[in-house]
mmCIF file of C-alpha atoms in Angstrom:
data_model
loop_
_atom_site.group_PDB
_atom_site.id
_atom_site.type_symbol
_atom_site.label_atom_id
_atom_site.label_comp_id
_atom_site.label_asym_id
_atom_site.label_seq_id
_atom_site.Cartn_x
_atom_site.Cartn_y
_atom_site.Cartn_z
ATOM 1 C CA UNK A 841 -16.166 -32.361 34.121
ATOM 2 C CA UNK A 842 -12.792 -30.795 33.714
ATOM 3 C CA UNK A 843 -11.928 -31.539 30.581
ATOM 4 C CA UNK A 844 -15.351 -30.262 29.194
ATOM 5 C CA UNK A 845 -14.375 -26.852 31.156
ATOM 6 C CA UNK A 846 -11.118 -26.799 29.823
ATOM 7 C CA UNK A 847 -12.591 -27.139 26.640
ATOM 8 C CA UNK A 848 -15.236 -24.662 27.311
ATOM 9 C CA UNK A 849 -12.878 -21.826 28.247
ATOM 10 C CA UNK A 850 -10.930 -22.163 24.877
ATOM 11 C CA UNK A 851 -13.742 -22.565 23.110
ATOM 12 C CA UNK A 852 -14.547 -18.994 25.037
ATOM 13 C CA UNK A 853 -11.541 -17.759 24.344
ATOM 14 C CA UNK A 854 -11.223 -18.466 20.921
ATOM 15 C CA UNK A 855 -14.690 -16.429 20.515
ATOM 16 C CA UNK A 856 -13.509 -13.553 22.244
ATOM 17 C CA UNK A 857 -10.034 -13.206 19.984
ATOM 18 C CA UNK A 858 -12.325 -13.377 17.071
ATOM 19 C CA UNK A 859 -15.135 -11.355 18.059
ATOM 20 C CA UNK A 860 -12.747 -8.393 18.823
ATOM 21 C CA UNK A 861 -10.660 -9.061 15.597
ATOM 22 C CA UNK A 862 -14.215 -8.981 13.428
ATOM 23 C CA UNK A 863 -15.115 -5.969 14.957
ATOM 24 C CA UNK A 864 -12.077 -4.451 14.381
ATOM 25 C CA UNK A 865 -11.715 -5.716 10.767
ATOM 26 C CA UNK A 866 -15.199 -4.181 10.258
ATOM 27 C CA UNK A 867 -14.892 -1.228 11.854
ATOM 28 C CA UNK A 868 -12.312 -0.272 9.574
ATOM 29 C CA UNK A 869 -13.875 -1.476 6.780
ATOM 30 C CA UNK A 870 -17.229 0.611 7.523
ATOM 31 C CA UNK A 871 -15.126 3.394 7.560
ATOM 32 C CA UNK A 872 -13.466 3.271 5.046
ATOM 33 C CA UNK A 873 -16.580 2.746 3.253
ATOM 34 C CA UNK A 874 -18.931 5.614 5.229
ATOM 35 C CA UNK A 875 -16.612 7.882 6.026
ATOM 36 C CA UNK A 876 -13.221 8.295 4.244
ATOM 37 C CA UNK A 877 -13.212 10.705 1.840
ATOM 38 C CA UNK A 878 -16.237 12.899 2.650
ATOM 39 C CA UNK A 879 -14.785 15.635 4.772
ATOM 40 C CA UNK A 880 -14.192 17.756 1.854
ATOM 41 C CA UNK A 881 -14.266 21.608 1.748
ATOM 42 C CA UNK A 882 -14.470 22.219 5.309
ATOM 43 C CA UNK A 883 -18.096 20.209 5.346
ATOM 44 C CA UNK A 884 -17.369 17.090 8.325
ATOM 45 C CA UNK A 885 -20.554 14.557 7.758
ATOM 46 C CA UNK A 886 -21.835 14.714 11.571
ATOM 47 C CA UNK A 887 -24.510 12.287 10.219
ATOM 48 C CA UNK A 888 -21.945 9.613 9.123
ATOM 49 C CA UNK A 889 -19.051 9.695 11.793
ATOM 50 C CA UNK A 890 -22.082 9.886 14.169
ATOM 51 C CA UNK A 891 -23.833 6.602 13.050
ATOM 52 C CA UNK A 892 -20.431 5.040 12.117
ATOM 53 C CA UNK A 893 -19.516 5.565 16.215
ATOM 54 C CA UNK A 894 -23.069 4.290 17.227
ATOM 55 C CA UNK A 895 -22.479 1.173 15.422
ATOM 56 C CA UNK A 896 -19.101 0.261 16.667
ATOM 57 C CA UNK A 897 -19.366 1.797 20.133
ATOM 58 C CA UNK A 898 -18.212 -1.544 21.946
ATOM 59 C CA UNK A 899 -14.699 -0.715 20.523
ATOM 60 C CA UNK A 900 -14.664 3.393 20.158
ATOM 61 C CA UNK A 901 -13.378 5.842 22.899
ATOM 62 C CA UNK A 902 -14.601 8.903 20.520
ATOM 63 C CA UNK A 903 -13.934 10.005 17.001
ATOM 64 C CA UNK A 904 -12.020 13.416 16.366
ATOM 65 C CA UNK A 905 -11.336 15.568 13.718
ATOM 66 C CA UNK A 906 -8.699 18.148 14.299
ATOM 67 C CA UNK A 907 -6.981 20.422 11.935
ATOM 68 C CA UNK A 908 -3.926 18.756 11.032
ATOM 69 C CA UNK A 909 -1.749 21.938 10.888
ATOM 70 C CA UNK A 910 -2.391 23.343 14.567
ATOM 71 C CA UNK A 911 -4.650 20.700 16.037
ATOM 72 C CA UNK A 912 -7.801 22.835 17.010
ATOM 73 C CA UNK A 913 -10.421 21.262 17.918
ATOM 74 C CA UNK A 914 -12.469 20.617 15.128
ATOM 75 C CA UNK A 915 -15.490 18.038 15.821
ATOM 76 C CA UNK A 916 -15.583 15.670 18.590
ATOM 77 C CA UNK A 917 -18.177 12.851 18.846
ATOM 78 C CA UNK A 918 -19.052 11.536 21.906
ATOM 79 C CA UNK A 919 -20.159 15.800 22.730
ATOM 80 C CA UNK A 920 -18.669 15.015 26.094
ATOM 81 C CA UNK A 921 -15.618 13.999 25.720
ATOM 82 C CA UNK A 922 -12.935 14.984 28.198
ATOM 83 C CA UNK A 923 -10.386 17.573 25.919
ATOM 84 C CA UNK A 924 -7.441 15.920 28.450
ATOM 85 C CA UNK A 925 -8.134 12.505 26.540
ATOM 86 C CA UNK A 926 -8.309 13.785 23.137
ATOM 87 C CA UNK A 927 -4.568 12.817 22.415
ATOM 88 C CA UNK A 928 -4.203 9.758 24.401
ATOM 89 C CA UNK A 929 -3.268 6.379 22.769
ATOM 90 C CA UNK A 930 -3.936 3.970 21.179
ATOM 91 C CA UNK A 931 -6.372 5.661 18.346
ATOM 92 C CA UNK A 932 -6.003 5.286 14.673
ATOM 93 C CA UNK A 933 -5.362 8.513 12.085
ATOM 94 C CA UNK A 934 -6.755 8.977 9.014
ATOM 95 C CA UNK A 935 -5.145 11.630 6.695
ATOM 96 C CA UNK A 936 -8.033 13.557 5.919
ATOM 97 C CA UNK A 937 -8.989 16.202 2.499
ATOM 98 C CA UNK A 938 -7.329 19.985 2.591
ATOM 99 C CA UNK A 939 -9.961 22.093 2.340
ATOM 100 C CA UNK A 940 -10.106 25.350 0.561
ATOM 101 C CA UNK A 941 -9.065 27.357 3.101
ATOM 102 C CA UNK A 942 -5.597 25.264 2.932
ATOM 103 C CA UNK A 943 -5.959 23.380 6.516
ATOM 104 C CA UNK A 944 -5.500 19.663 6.169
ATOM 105 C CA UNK A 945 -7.561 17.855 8.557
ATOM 106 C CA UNK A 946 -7.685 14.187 10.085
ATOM 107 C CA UNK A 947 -9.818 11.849 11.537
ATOM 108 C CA UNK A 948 -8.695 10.063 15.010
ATOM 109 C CA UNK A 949 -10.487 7.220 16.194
ATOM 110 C CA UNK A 950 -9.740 6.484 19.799
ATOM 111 C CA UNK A 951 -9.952 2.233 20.329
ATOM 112 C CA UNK A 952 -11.793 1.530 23.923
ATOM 113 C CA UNK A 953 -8.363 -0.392 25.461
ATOM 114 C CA UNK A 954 -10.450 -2.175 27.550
ATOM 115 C CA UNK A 955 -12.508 -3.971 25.118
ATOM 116 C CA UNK A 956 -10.251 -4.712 22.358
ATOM 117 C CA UNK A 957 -7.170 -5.313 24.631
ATOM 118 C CA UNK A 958 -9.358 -7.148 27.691
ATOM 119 C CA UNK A 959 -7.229 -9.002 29.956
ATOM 120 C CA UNK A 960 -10.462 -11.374 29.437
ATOM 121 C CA UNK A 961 -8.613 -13.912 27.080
ATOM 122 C CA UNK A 962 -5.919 -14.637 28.472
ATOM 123 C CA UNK A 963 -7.713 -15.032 31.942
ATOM 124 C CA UNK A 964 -9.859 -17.461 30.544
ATOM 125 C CA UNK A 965 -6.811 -19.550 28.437
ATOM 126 C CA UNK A 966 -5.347 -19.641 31.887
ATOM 127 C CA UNK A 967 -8.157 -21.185 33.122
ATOM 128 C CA UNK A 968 -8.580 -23.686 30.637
ATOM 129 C CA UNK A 969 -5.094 -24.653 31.618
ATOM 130 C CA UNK A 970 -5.663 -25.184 35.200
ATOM 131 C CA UNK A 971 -8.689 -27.090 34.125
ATOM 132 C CA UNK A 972 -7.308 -29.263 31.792
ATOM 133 C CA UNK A 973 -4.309 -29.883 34.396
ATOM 134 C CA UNK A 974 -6.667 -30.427 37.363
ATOM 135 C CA UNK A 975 -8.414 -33.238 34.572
ATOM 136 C CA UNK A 976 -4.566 -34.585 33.693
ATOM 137 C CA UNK A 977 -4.300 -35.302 37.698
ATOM 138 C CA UNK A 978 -7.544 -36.602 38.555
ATOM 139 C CA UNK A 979 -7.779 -38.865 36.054
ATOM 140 C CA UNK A 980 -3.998 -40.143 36.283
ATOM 141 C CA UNK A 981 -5.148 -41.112 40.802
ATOM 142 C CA UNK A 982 -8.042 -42.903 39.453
ATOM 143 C CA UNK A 983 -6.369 -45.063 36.777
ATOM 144 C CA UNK A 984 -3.644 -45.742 39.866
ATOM 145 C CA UNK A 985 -6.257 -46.476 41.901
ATOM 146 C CA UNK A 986 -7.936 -49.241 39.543
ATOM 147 C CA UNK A 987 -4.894 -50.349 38.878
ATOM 148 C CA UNK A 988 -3.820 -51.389 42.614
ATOM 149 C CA UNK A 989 -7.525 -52.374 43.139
ATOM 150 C CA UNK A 990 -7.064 -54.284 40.438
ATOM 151 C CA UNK A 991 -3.721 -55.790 41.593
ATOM 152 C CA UNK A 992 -1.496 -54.865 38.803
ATOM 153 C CA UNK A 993 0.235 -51.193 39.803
ATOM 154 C CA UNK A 994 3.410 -50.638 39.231
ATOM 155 C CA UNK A 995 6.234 -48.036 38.716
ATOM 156 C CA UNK A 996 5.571 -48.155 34.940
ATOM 157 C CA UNK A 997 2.214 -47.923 34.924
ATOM 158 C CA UNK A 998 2.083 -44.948 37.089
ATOM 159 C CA UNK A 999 4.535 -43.173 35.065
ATOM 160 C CA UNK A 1000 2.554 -43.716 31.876
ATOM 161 C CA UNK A 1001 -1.183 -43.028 33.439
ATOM 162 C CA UNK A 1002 0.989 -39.196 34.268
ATOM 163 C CA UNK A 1003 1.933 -39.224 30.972
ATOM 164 C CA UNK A 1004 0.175 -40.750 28.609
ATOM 165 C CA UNK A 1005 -3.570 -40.446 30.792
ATOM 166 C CA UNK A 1006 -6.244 -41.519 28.947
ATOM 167 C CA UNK A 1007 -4.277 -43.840 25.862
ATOM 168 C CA UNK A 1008 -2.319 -45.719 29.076
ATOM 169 C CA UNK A 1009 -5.557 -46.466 30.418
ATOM 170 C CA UNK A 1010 -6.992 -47.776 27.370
ATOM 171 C CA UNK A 1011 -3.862 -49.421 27.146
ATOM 172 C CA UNK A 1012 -3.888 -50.864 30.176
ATOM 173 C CA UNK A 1013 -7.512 -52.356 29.894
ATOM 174 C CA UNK A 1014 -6.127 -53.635 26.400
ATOM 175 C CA UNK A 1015 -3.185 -55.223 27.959
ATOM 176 C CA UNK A 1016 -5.417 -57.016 30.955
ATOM 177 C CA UNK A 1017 -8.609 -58.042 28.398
ATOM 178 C CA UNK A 1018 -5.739 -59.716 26.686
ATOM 179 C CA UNK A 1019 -4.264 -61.332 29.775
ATOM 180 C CA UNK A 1020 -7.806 -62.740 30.902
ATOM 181 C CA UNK A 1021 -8.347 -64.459 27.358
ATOM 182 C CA UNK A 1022 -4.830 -65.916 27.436
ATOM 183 C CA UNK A 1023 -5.838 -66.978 31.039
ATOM 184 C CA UNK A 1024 -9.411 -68.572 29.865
ATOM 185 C CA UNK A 1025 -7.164 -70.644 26.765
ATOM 186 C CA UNK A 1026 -4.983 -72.509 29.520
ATOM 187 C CA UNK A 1027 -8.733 -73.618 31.391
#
């Protein structure tokens, strides 16, 4: 049971280091597809940034576009968001078009921390340790434990069922199906 939980919460984790490096991969790939490049002449595409957001909202804070040359606020998306957190890390910039008017803009979009940096993964590779160490043990007493019931323990033995597990107890079942057939040739 603890080795298939051990290999359950890699398996888990191994889907959650993907999962966020997709998204992340296609995030910036569905921007650069939808929305690079069209915020020309002072025209931002609401429509765009706005569905680009609403499809990767696990991992967006908020997109913003600011004028590059004195960072005014120049379209936000969530409408709510705080101006305190407009600047805060980590988000990604993207030089933006200079518009006639000669003001470069930008677009910033703030990662959600939480969900691409989740503490999740590592939680759950730590668990699969434990498990697969709590496995390593258990199964090391029981392979002692057929071994004295069986009358055969000894210091080596113990040593490899800790190290070796599973392969010294396949050994050792070798080892004593050979001794019983040696035994059955001298009857």
């Amino acid at each position: 049971m603890f080795l298939v939980l051990s290999l359950a919460f890699v398996m888990y984790n191994r889907f959650l280091e993907n999962r966020n490096s997709s998204d992340f991969d296609n995030m910036l790939h569905d921007y650069h597809g939808r929305v690079e490049g069209k915020i020309t002449n002072g025209v931002i595409p609401t429509a765009e940034i706005q569905s680009f957001y609403k499809e990767h909202k696990r991992i967006l804070r908020f997109v913003y576009v600011p004028k590059t040359k004195d960072l005014t606020n120049e379209y936000v998306y969530p409408e709510d968001t705080e101006a305190s957190g407009l600047d805060m890390q980590p988000y990604i910039s993207f030089p933006g078009l200079m518009d006639l008017t000669g003001a470069q803009r930008e677009v910033r979009i703030a990662l959600n921390r939480e969900a691409l940096f989740s503490p999740l993964p590592r939680v759950s590779l730590a668990a699969a340790m434990v498990s697969l160490s709590v496995y390593w043990i258990l199964y090391a007493l029981w392979s002692i434990l057929n071994a004295h019931r069986m009358g055969r323990l000894n210091v080596l033995w113990v040593v490899l069922f800790f190290s070796l597990n599973i392969v010294a107890y396949l050994l050792f079942i070798l080892i004593d199906k050979i001794r019983m057939v040696r035994l059955k040739e001298v009857i």
